[in-house]
Tab-separated table of C-alpha atoms in Angstrom:
chain	number	residue	atom	x	y	z
O	47	MET	CA	30.195	48.833	-19.796
O	48	SER	CA	33.763	49.704	-20.796
O	49	VAL	CA	37.130	48.930	-19.193
O	50	PHE	CA	40.517	50.615	-19.709
O	51	ARG	CA	43.455	48.437	-20.660
O	52	PRO	CA	47.056	49.696	-21.203
O	53	VAL	CA	48.287	49.182	-24.769
O	54	ARG	CA	51.883	49.828	-25.950
O	55	CYS	CA	52.185	52.206	-28.902
O	56	LEU	CA	53.982	50.784	-31.953
O	57	PHE	CA	55.785	54.074	-32.835
O	58	SER	CA	56.854	55.682	-29.546
O	59	GLY	CA	56.978	52.560	-27.389
O	60	SER	CA	55.074	54.272	-24.565
O	61	SER	CA	52.029	52.834	-22.887
O	62	ILE	CA	48.679	54.380	-23.626
O	63	ARG	CA	45.231	53.646	-22.242
O	64	CYS	CA	42.369	52.776	-24.536
O	65	SER	CA	38.837	51.614	-23.924
O	66	ARG	CA	37.000	48.693	-25.448
O	67	PRO	CA	33.551	47.178	-24.766
O	68	ARG	CA	33.409	44.293	-22.351
O	69	VAL	CA	32.215	41.163	-24.131
O	70	ARG	CA	30.177	38.651	-22.208
O	71	CYS	CA	32.069	35.346	-22.315
O	72	ARG	CA	30.572	31.997	-21.548
O	73	ASN	CA	31.534	28.418	-22.194
O	74	PHE	CA	30.175	26.649	-25.234
O	75	HIS	CA	27.839	24.177	-23.577
O	76	THR	CA	24.150	23.800	-22.849
O	77	SER	CA	24.227	24.236	-19.063
O	78	LEU	CA	22.403	27.256	-17.684
O	79	ASN	CA	24.167	30.082	-15.876
O	80	LEU	CA	24.111	30.115	-12.091
O	81	TYR	CA	21.607	32.955	-11.899
O	82	GLU	CA	19.353	31.173	-14.403
O	83	GLN	CA	19.360	27.842	-12.653
O	84	ARG	CA	16.488	27.046	-10.375
O	85	ARG	CA	17.273	27.209	-6.700
O	86	PRO	CA	15.814	24.471	-4.498
O	87	GLN	CA	12.757	25.784	-2.755
O	88	PHE	CA	13.389	23.752	0.380
O	89	PRO	CA	16.829	23.368	2.041
O	90	GLY	CA	18.164	19.970	2.976
O	91	ALA	CA	16.128	18.594	5.869
O	92	LYS	CA	17.371	16.086	8.409
O	93	ALA	CA	15.281	13.803	10.561
O	94	SER	CA	16.861	15.217	13.701
O	95	LYS	CA	15.882	18.786	12.777
O	96	MET	CA	12.337	17.677	11.987
O	97	ASP	CA	11.982	16.099	15.469
O	98	LEU	CA	11.335	12.705	13.952
O	99	ILE	CA	14.076	10.884	15.905
O	100	ASP	CA	14.062	10.506	19.634
O	101	GLN	CA	17.651	10.780	20.861
O	102	GLU	CA	16.972	8.524	23.848
O	103	SER	CA	15.092	5.700	22.201
O	104	SER	CA	16.254	6.351	18.589
O	105	GLU	CA	12.807	5.399	17.361
O	106	MET	CA	10.671	7.296	14.884
O	107	GLU	CA	7.716	9.057	16.395
O	108	ILE	CA	4.311	9.290	14.785
O	109	PRO	CA	3.651	12.931	13.801
O	110	ASP	CA	0.713	14.859	15.094
O	111	PRO	CA	-2.449	14.117	13.017
O	112	GLU	CA	-3.095	17.864	12.744
O	113	ASP	CA	0.161	18.279	10.770
O	114	LYS	CA	-0.848	15.744	8.138
O	115	ASN	CA	-1.461	16.920	4.618
O	116	PHE	CA	-3.434	13.823	3.633
O	117	LYS	CA	-6.709	12.428	4.830
O	118	GLU	CA	-6.484	10.567	8.134
O	119	TYR	CA	-6.689	6.789	8.147
O	120	THR	CA	-9.787	5.215	9.620
O	121	SER	CA	-9.613	2.408	12.155
O	122	GLU	CA	-10.495	-0.146	9.450
O	123	GLU	CA	-7.758	1.147	7.167
O	124	LEU	CA	-5.206	1.008	9.984
O	125	GLU	CA	-6.160	-2.607	10.701
O	126	ALA	CA	-5.679	-3.430	7.022
O	127	LEU	CA	-2.263	-1.754	7.065
O	128	GLU	CA	-1.209	-3.679	10.166
O	129	LYS	CA	-1.921	-6.955	8.379
O	130	ARG	CA	0.452	-6.043	5.542
O	131	TYR	CA	3.125	-3.792	7.079
O	132	THR	CA	5.199	-3.883	10.239
O	133	PRO	CA	4.782	-1.177	12.922
O	134	GLY	CA	8.024	0.475	11.798
O	135	GLN	CA	6.838	0.638	8.204
O	136	ILE	CA	3.525	2.161	9.260
O	137	LYS	CA	5.374	4.853	11.192
O	138	ALA	CA	7.504	5.573	8.131
O	139	ILE	CA	4.383	5.871	5.948
O	140	LEU	CA	2.732	8.320	8.340
O	141	ALA	CA	5.920	10.356	8.659
O	142	GLY	CA	6.353	10.523	4.904
O	143	GLU	CA	2.796	11.710	4.332
O	144	ALA	CA	3.209	14.387	7.003
O	145	ALA	CA	6.436	15.657	5.373
O	146	ILE	CA	5.005	16.005	1.852
O	147	ASP	CA	3.704	19.417	0.872
O	148	VAL	CA	0.523	19.138	-1.194
O	149	GLU	CA	1.188	22.363	-3.116
O	150	ASP	CA	4.681	21.246	-4.050
O	151	LEU	CA	3.308	17.859	-5.095
O	152	GLU	CA	0.742	19.488	-7.376
O	153	ARG	CA	3.368	21.749	-8.941
O	154	ARG	CA	6.125	19.180	-9.469
O	155	GLY	CA	4.187	15.941	-9.771
O	156	VAL	CA	3.124	16.455	-13.385
O	157	ILE	CA	2.354	13.384	-15.487
O	158	ARG	CA	3.320	14.036	-19.089
O	159	THR	CA	0.679	13.320	-21.722
O	160	ASP	CA	2.581	14.525	-24.779
O	161	ILE	CA	4.511	12.408	-27.281
O	162	GLY	CA	7.574	12.241	-25.029
O	163	GLY	CA	5.693	10.817	-22.036
O	164	LEU	CA	6.634	7.375	-20.748
O	165	PRO	CA	4.032	4.691	-19.926
O	166	TYR	CA	4.430	4.845	-16.152
O	167	PHE	CA	0.977	3.374	-15.487
O	168	ASP	CA	-0.708	0.391	-17.081
O	169	ASP	CA	-4.484	0.459	-17.333
O	170	LEU	CA	-5.445	-3.070	-16.315
O	171	SER	CA	-9.174	-2.360	-16.614
O	172	LYS	CA	-9.055	-2.727	-20.407
O	173	LEU	CA	-8.228	-5.882	-22.315
O	174	ARG	CA	-5.768	-5.740	-25.191
O	175	PRO	CA	-6.917	-8.222	-27.846
O	176	VAL	CA	-3.406	-9.270	-28.882
O	177	VAL	CA	-1.976	-9.863	-25.401
O	178	ASP	CA	-4.904	-10.475	-23.046
O	179	ARG	CA	-7.461	-13.248	-23.178
O	180	ASP	CA	-11.107	-12.572	-22.462
O	181	GLN	CA	-12.062	-13.288	-18.865
O	182	LEU	CA	-14.613	-16.085	-19.123
O	183	TYR	CA	-14.470	-17.327	-15.536
O	184	GLU	CA	-14.617	-15.172	-12.385
O	185	GLY	CA	-14.758	-17.894	-9.784
O	186	PRO	CA	-12.019	-19.049	-7.390
O	187	ILE	CA	-8.987	-20.956	-8.649
O	188	ASP	CA	-8.710	-24.586	-7.575
O	189	PRO	CA	-5.555	-24.949	-5.422
O	190	ASN	CA	-5.273	-28.670	-6.274
O	191	ALA	CA	-5.191	-28.167	-10.043
O	192	ARG	CA	-2.653	-30.345	-11.865
O	193	ARG	CA	-1.814	-31.355	-15.394
O	194	MET	CA	-3.741	-34.366	-16.756
O	195	THR	CA	-1.970	-37.627	-17.355
O	196	ASP	CA	-1.970	-39.208	-20.810
O	197	LYS	CA	-4.711	-41.665	-19.813
O	198	GLU	CA	-6.939	-38.933	-18.348
O	199	PHE	CA	-6.412	-36.704	-21.374
O	200	SER	CA	-7.303	-39.455	-23.858
O	201	ASP	CA	-10.490	-40.306	-21.938
O	202	ALA	CA	-11.520	-36.648	-21.768
O	203	TRP	CA	-10.803	-36.177	-25.484
O	204	GLN	CA	-12.898	-39.246	-26.384
O	205	LYS	CA	-15.772	-37.869	-24.308
O	206	GLU	CA	-15.663	-34.510	-26.069
O	207	TYR	CA	-15.402	-36.236	-29.458
O	208	ASP	CA	-18.509	-38.342	-28.787
O	209	GLN	CA	-20.369	-35.183	-27.724
O	210	ALA	CA	-19.352	-33.438	-30.972
O	211	VAL	CA	-20.497	-36.481	-32.985
O	212	ARG	CA	-23.918	-36.402	-31.302
O	213	GLU	CA	-24.227	-32.671	-32.067
O	214	ALA	CA	-23.441	-33.327	-35.722
O	215	GLU	CA	-26.040	-36.145	-35.789
O	216	MET	CA	-23.540	-38.599	-37.229
O	217	PRO	CA	-24.191	-42.325	-36.953
O	218	PRO	CA	-21.802	-43.904	-34.467
O	219	PRO	CA	-19.198	-46.302	-35.906
O	220	LYS	CA	-20.356	-49.900	-35.895
O	221	THR	CA	-16.939	-51.507	-35.731
O	222	GLU	CA	-13.491	-50.570	-34.557
O	223	GLU	CA	-12.225	-50.651	-38.133
O	224	GLU	CA	-14.784	-48.029	-39.146
O	225	ALA	CA	-13.777	-45.830	-36.200
O	226	GLU	CA	-10.090	-46.049	-37.149
O	227	ASP	CA	-10.989	-45.314	-40.762
O	228	ARG	CA	-12.859	-42.168	-39.680
O	229	LYS	CA	-9.877	-40.944	-37.688
O	230	GLU	CA	-7.539	-41.486	-40.632
O	231	ARG	CA	-9.744	-39.898	-43.296
O	232	LEU	CA	-11.152	-36.960	-41.281
O	233	THR	CA	-13.536	-35.845	-43.995
O	234	GLY	CA	-16.792	-33.906	-43.706
O	235	SER	CA	-18.437	-34.061	-40.300
O	236	ASP	CA	-15.633	-36.236	-38.896
O	237	ARG	CA	-13.152	-33.403	-39.328
O	238	ILE	CA	-15.522	-30.921	-37.653
O	239	ALA	CA	-16.052	-33.255	-34.693
O	240	TRP	CA	-12.300	-33.720	-34.380
O	241	MET	CA	-11.705	-29.953	-34.361
O	242	LYS	CA	-14.445	-29.393	-31.789
O	243	ALA	CA	-12.942	-32.020	-29.517
O	244	ASP	CA	-9.512	-30.388	-29.727
O	245	ASP	CA	-11.045	-26.991	-28.933
O	246	ARG	CA	-13.062	-28.167	-25.905
O	247	VAL	CA	-10.932	-30.844	-24.248
O	248	PRO	CA	-9.668	-29.796	-20.763
O	249	HIS	CA	-5.976	-29.956	-19.854
O	250	TYR	CA	-6.122	-29.777	-16.043
O	251	MET	CA	-7.592	-32.020	-13.333
O	252	GLY	CA	-9.058	-30.402	-10.222
O	253	THR	CA	-10.487	-31.494	-6.894
O	254	ASN	CA	-13.921	-32.348	-8.342
O	255	GLY	CA	-12.755	-33.700	-11.703
O	256	PRO	CA	-11.586	-32.146	-14.971
O	257	ILE	CA	-11.528	-28.348	-15.023
O	258	PRO	CA	-13.459	-26.940	-18.019
O	259	ARG	CA	-11.407	-25.294	-20.727
O	260	ALA	CA	-13.057	-21.890	-20.128
O	261	HIS	CA	-12.118	-22.020	-16.399
O	262	THR	CA	-8.427	-22.682	-17.047
O	263	PRO	CA	-6.086	-19.676	-16.875
O	264	SER	CA	-3.670	-19.542	-19.783
O	265	MET	CA	-0.475	-17.543	-20.364
O	266	LEU	CA	-0.730	-17.813	-24.141
O	267	ALA	CA	-2.104	-15.055	-26.331
O	268	PRO	CA	-5.660	-15.662	-27.523
O	269	GLY	CA	-6.038	-17.189	-30.951
O	270	LEU	CA	-8.521	-16.387	-33.662
O	271	PRO	CA	-12.165	-17.219	-32.867
O	272	ARG	CA	-13.051	-20.619	-34.214
O	273	THR	CA	-16.230	-21.161	-36.218
O	274	PHE	CA	-17.336	-24.491	-37.608
O	275	LEU	CA	-19.312	-25.253	-40.742
O	276	ASN	CA	-22.346	-26.829	-39.146
O	277	ASP	CA	-22.769	-24.048	-36.572
O	278	GLU	CA	-25.544	-21.599	-37.241
O	279	GLN	CA	-23.923	-18.369	-38.335
O	280	PRO	CA	-25.940	-15.145	-38.699
O	281	LYS	CA	-25.955	-13.813	-42.225
O	282	ALA	CA	-24.136	-10.547	-42.712
O	283	GLN	CA	-26.351	-7.688	-43.717
O	284	VAL	CA	-25.060	-5.960	-46.815
O	285	LYS	CA	-25.521	-2.217	-46.688
O	286	LYS	CA	-26.423	-0.558	-49.933
O	287	GLU	CA	-24.088	2.251	-50.841
O	288	ASP	CA	-26.717	4.027	-52.928
O	289	ASP	CA	-29.186	4.248	-50.075
O	290	GLU	CA	-30.098	7.928	-49.936
O	291	ASP	CA	-32.145	7.547	-46.747
O	292	ASP	CA	-28.983	6.871	-44.662
O	293	ALA	CA	-27.124	9.954	-45.950
O	294	ASP	CA	-25.956	12.277	-43.191
O	295	PRO	CA	-27.420	15.788	-43.534
O	296	ARG	CA	-24.030	17.271	-42.549
O	297	ASP	CA	-22.445	15.624	-45.597
O	298	PRO	CA	-25.274	15.167	-48.114
O	299	GLU	CA	-22.974	14.789	-51.128
O	300	GLY	CA	-20.858	12.086	-49.444
O	301	VAL	CA	-17.541	13.924	-49.747
O	302	TYR	CA	-16.020	12.107	-46.758
O	303	ASN	CA	-17.492	8.645	-47.418
O	304	ARG	CA	-14.329	7.266	-48.985
O	305	LEU	CA	-12.155	8.796	-46.248
O	306	ILE	CA	-14.343	7.193	-43.564
O	307	LYS	CA	-13.960	3.749	-45.174
O	308	GLN	CA	-10.190	4.080	-45.591
O	309	THR	CA	-9.300	5.476	-42.165
O	310	GLY	CA	-12.103	4.178	-39.923
O	311	LEU	CA	-12.852	7.679	-38.648
O	312	THR	CA	-16.379	8.838	-37.938
O	313	LEU	CA	-17.975	11.893	-39.452
O	314	ASP	CA	-18.047	13.560	-36.018
O	315	GLN	CA	-14.273	13.169	-35.657
O	316	ILE	CA	-13.634	14.522	-39.161
O	317	LEU	CA	-15.820	17.588	-38.606
O	318	GLU	CA	-14.066	18.341	-35.287
O	319	TYR	CA	-10.687	18.724	-37.011
O	320	LYS	CA	-9.373	22.239	-37.624
O	321	VAL	CA	-9.133	22.354	-41.434
O	322	LYS	CA	-8.365	25.476	-43.435
O	323	ILE	CA	-7.218	26.417	-46.942
O	324	LEU	CA	-3.996	28.434	-46.610
O	325	VAL	CA	-2.957	28.816	-50.261
O	326	GLN	CA	-5.278	29.019	-53.274
O	327	HIS	CA	-4.425	30.486	-56.667
O	328	ARG	CA	-4.822	29.943	-60.374
O	329	VAL	CA	-2.136	28.088	-62.329
O	330	VAL	CA	-1.663	27.579	-66.067
O	331	ASN	CA	-0.084	24.619	-67.838
O	332	GLN	CA	1.261	25.310	-71.333
O	333	THR	CA	0.670	22.395	-73.729
O	334	ARG	CA	0.707	21.971	-77.501
O	335	LEU	CA	-3.037	22.562	-77.489
O	336	GLY	CA	-2.681	25.854	-75.642
O	337	LYS	CA	-2.856	27.073	-72.082
O	338	ILE	CA	-4.859	24.887	-69.696
O	339	ALA	CA	-5.953	26.759	-66.568
O	340	SER	CA	-6.542	24.999	-63.231
O	341	VAL	CA	-6.799	25.774	-59.494
O	342	TYR	CA	-4.153	24.907	-56.874
O	343	CYS	CA	-5.073	24.531	-53.182
O	344	LEU	CA	-2.907	23.887	-50.126
O	345	ALA	CA	-4.762	22.964	-46.914
O	346	VAL	CA	-3.752	22.289	-43.326
O	347	ALA	CA	-5.587	19.989	-40.881
O	348	GLY	CA	-5.080	19.254	-37.180
O	349	ASN	CA	-6.940	17.969	-34.175
O	350	GLY	CA	-5.716	20.716	-31.833
O	351	ASN	CA	-3.969	18.148	-29.645
O	352	GLY	CA	-0.613	17.378	-31.228
O	353	ARG	CA	-1.471	16.155	-34.741
O	354	LEU	CA	-0.968	18.121	-37.945
O	355	GLY	CA	-1.030	17.440	-41.671
O	356	ILE	CA	-0.840	19.347	-44.938
O	357	GLY	CA	-2.387	18.405	-48.262
O	358	GLU	CA	-2.383	19.891	-51.743
O	359	ALA	CA	-4.581	19.306	-54.775
O	360	LYS	CA	-5.036	20.651	-58.289
O	361	GLY	CA	-8.157	20.577	-60.446
O	362	GLN	CA	-10.556	22.459	-62.670
O	363	GLU	CA	-13.302	23.152	-60.105
O	364	THR	CA	-12.505	25.271	-57.072
O	365	GLU	CA	-14.892	23.540	-54.659
O	366	GLU	CA	-13.833	20.027	-55.625
O	367	THR	CA	-10.143	20.938	-55.476
O	368	SER	CA	-10.456	22.447	-51.980
O	369	SER	CA	-12.298	19.336	-50.754
O	370	ASN	CA	-9.558	17.084	-52.143
O	371	ALA	CA	-6.876	19.213	-50.464
O	372	LYS	CA	-8.674	19.024	-47.092
O	373	ILE	CA	-9.064	15.237	-47.375
O	374	ALA	CA	-5.368	14.867	-48.266
O	375	ALA	CA	-4.425	16.981	-45.232
O	376	ILE	CA	-6.549	14.843	-42.892
O	377	ARG	CA	-5.090	11.644	-44.336
O	378	SER	CA	-1.484	12.837	-43.890
O	379	MET	CA	-1.736	13.991	-40.249
O	380	GLN	CA	1.311	13.121	-38.116
O	381	PRO	CA	2.100	13.634	-34.413
O	382	ILE	CA	3.896	16.882	-33.552
O	383	PRO	CA	6.092	16.883	-30.404
O	384	ARG	CA	4.966	19.520	-27.881
O	385	TYR	CA	6.653	20.578	-24.677
O	386	GLU	CA	4.120	20.871	-21.838
O	387	GLU	CA	1.436	20.620	-24.550
O	388	ARG	CA	1.836	24.310	-25.392
O	389	THR	CA	5.116	24.985	-27.261
O	390	ILE	CA	7.939	23.269	-29.143
O	391	PHE	CA	11.204	21.771	-27.902
O	392	GLY	CA	13.921	24.423	-28.231
O	393	GLU	CA	14.602	26.084	-31.578
O	394	VAL	CA	14.209	24.372	-34.956
O	395	GLU	CA	14.732	25.455	-38.531
O	396	GLY	CA	13.254	24.333	-41.821
O	397	LYS	CA	14.150	25.115	-45.421
O	398	VAL	CA	12.257	24.412	-48.639
O	399	SER	CA	13.668	25.930	-51.815
O	400	ALA	CA	14.488	29.586	-50.990
O	401	ALA	CA	12.131	29.815	-47.987
O	402	GLU	CA	13.689	29.465	-44.544
O	403	VAL	CA	11.719	29.309	-41.286
O	404	LYS	CA	13.030	29.474	-37.731
O	405	LEU	CA	10.703	28.467	-34.907
O	406	MET	CA	11.484	29.310	-31.272
O	407	CYS	CA	9.881	28.087	-28.053
O	408	ARG	CA	8.454	30.665	-25.668
O	409	PRO	CA	7.277	30.777	-22.004
O	410	PRO	CA	3.628	30.387	-20.985
O	411	GLY	CA	1.392	33.288	-21.960
O	412	PHE	CA	3.630	34.487	-24.779
O	413	GLY	CA	1.093	33.601	-27.469
O	414	LEU	CA	1.607	33.033	-31.184
O	415	ARG	CA	3.708	35.905	-32.529
O	416	CYS	CA	4.302	34.885	-36.120
O	417	GLN	CA	2.855	35.402	-39.571
O	418	HIS	CA	-0.659	34.204	-40.356
O	419	LEU	CA	0.373	30.996	-42.158
O	420	ILE	CA	2.443	29.733	-39.233
O	421	PHE	CA	-0.239	31.012	-36.855
O	422	GLU	CA	-2.907	28.785	-38.456
O	423	MET	CA	-0.607	25.739	-38.460
O	424	ALA	CA	0.328	26.212	-34.792
O	425	ARG	CA	-3.303	26.636	-33.770
O	426	ALA	CA	-4.310	23.487	-35.676
O	427	ALA	CA	-1.537	21.499	-33.966
O	428	GLY	CA	-2.405	22.769	-30.465
O	429	ILE	CA	0.674	24.996	-29.961
O	430	HIS	CA	-0.110	28.144	-27.949
O	431	ASP	CA	3.301	29.797	-27.328
O	432	LEU	CA	5.564	30.241	-30.337
O	433	ALA	CA	7.750	32.801	-32.126
O	434	ALA	CA	8.879	32.498	-35.743
O	435	LYS	CA	11.165	34.238	-38.220
O	436	VAL	CA	11.076	34.037	-42.019
O	437	PRO	CA	14.259	35.882	-43.048
O	438	ARG	CA	14.392	35.021	-46.739
O	439	SER	CA	11.736	34.205	-49.332
O	440	ARG	CA	8.131	34.433	-48.165
O	441	ASN	CA	6.541	32.265	-50.801
O	442	LYS	CA	3.357	30.975	-49.165
O	443	MET	CA	3.560	27.387	-50.376
O	444	ASN	CA	7.237	26.956	-49.447
O	445	THR	CA	6.728	28.703	-46.086
O	446	VAL	CA	3.997	26.245	-45.103
O	447	LYS	CA	6.097	23.253	-46.165
O	448	ALA	CA	9.199	24.565	-44.367
O	449	THR	CA	7.197	25.120	-41.170
O	450	TYR	CA	5.787	21.589	-41.334
O	451	GLN	CA	9.298	20.231	-41.896
O	452	ALA	CA	10.628	22.166	-38.889
O	453	LEU	CA	7.850	20.917	-36.592
O	454	LEU	CA	8.569	17.303	-37.522
O	455	LYS	CA	12.356	17.506	-37.026
O	456	GLN	CA	12.279	18.517	-33.343
O	457	ARG	CA	14.684	16.715	-31.032
O	458	ILE	CA	12.753	15.589	-27.997
O	459	PRO	CA	14.567	15.001	-24.660
O	460	ASP	CA	14.279	11.227	-25.003
O	461	GLU	CA	16.466	11.263	-28.118
O	462	ILE	CA	19.016	13.576	-26.482
O	463	ALA	CA	19.184	11.346	-23.392
O	464	ARG	CA	19.720	8.190	-25.446
O	465	GLY	CA	22.390	9.870	-27.551
O	466	ARG	CA	24.329	11.130	-24.525
O	467	GLY	CA	23.826	8.096	-22.349
O	468	LYS	CA	22.091	10.098	-19.629
O	469	LYS	CA	18.834	9.868	-17.791
O	470	LEU	CA	15.820	11.779	-18.991
O	471	VAL	CA	15.670	13.714	-15.704
O	472	ASP	CA	19.202	15.078	-16.204
O	473	VAL	CA	18.414	16.246	-19.732
O	474	ARG	CA	15.241	18.006	-18.614
O	475	LYS	CA	17.180	19.801	-15.853
O	476	VAL	CA	19.721	21.106	-18.353
O	477	TYR	CA	17.385	22.183	-21.104
O	478	TYR	CA	14.227	23.138	-19.294
O	479	ALA	CA	15.301	24.785	-16.020
O	480	GLY	CA	14.747	21.801	-13.779
O	481	ARG	CA	11.030	21.235	-14.357
O	482	VAL	CA	10.562	17.463	-14.112
């Protein structure tokens, strides 16, 4: 579109009209234009317009059960709610459930599972070995539990010590001097009995006497499991490495045995990875003895769910070199940030030597429109919508490395929010059209 603007001529001084193209001007910031911003689907609703407030009594009315989007409460559930909430709170709960649209909740209430997701929920059904202690007692807690006095603790410790001495089949001390000498020396079975007594002695007194150590709740992190010398310990069974009967038919030559021992992965997990050789060619090294030929391989490995790694190897045999490259790629896998588990965050660039790569995010259903090397890397990482440009050198090895560098240097919204001092919700509204 063109506009006419009067311009004064430098020679005659008269005004003339000339045309120039209209340039689209916009401010230099990241906010979306008004026509690009997402309009709220529902206008502002007031309680008076929703007929939730009675003008005479000014009390909230319970909506009609037919208008509810959630399952109706049974009589037992209502009785349980009445024990915990007041009548006004119950009315507010019912009104809130009636006002929520299930379709809108399914569309907007998305829990992120990518690398940028926050731990909103804590799975209390699993025990973490560093923080949680194993639950040894499931009975009720004694309401009259109290800390033992010094006299009660010493008597309980002496009782546990005598029990440990009887288990060790030690002769009891004949005199008090011998007992004191055992406590001071603490050698052999005396030391074991002392340690057992410290491990078993209770610390709390309940209604019916001392509370056993296993029944006492503790806020401390669990320690290492204690084993004593005179306890019967099962002998560890040593597995022979050269046992050919235990060889897996899927890996008869044992190519992944060392990788399994180093990483703790199983053979099933390794075989599920998407591994492929992207670059393979012959190289020559000039030495004083002549030209020494070898094979170079560059492989890519990913689990299809946000992890990707590249590995390279060089050797004389093609098959052995490709196996080493695949193992190196699996060992070097790192998490790749993904937006909505399908594309990248914004636009990123990578450069290795003369090869430059520019990766761009795309909407759902766009697909992978890029060259075959980047296509294989995106598919291995679990990226489904992506566009890429390689404007300069297209060396295969440098292109793969530049793409891997670009995928790792993405700026996720969490980093942008921390850098700008804003909330994560505000950053997502600006950069990703309001989808939260």
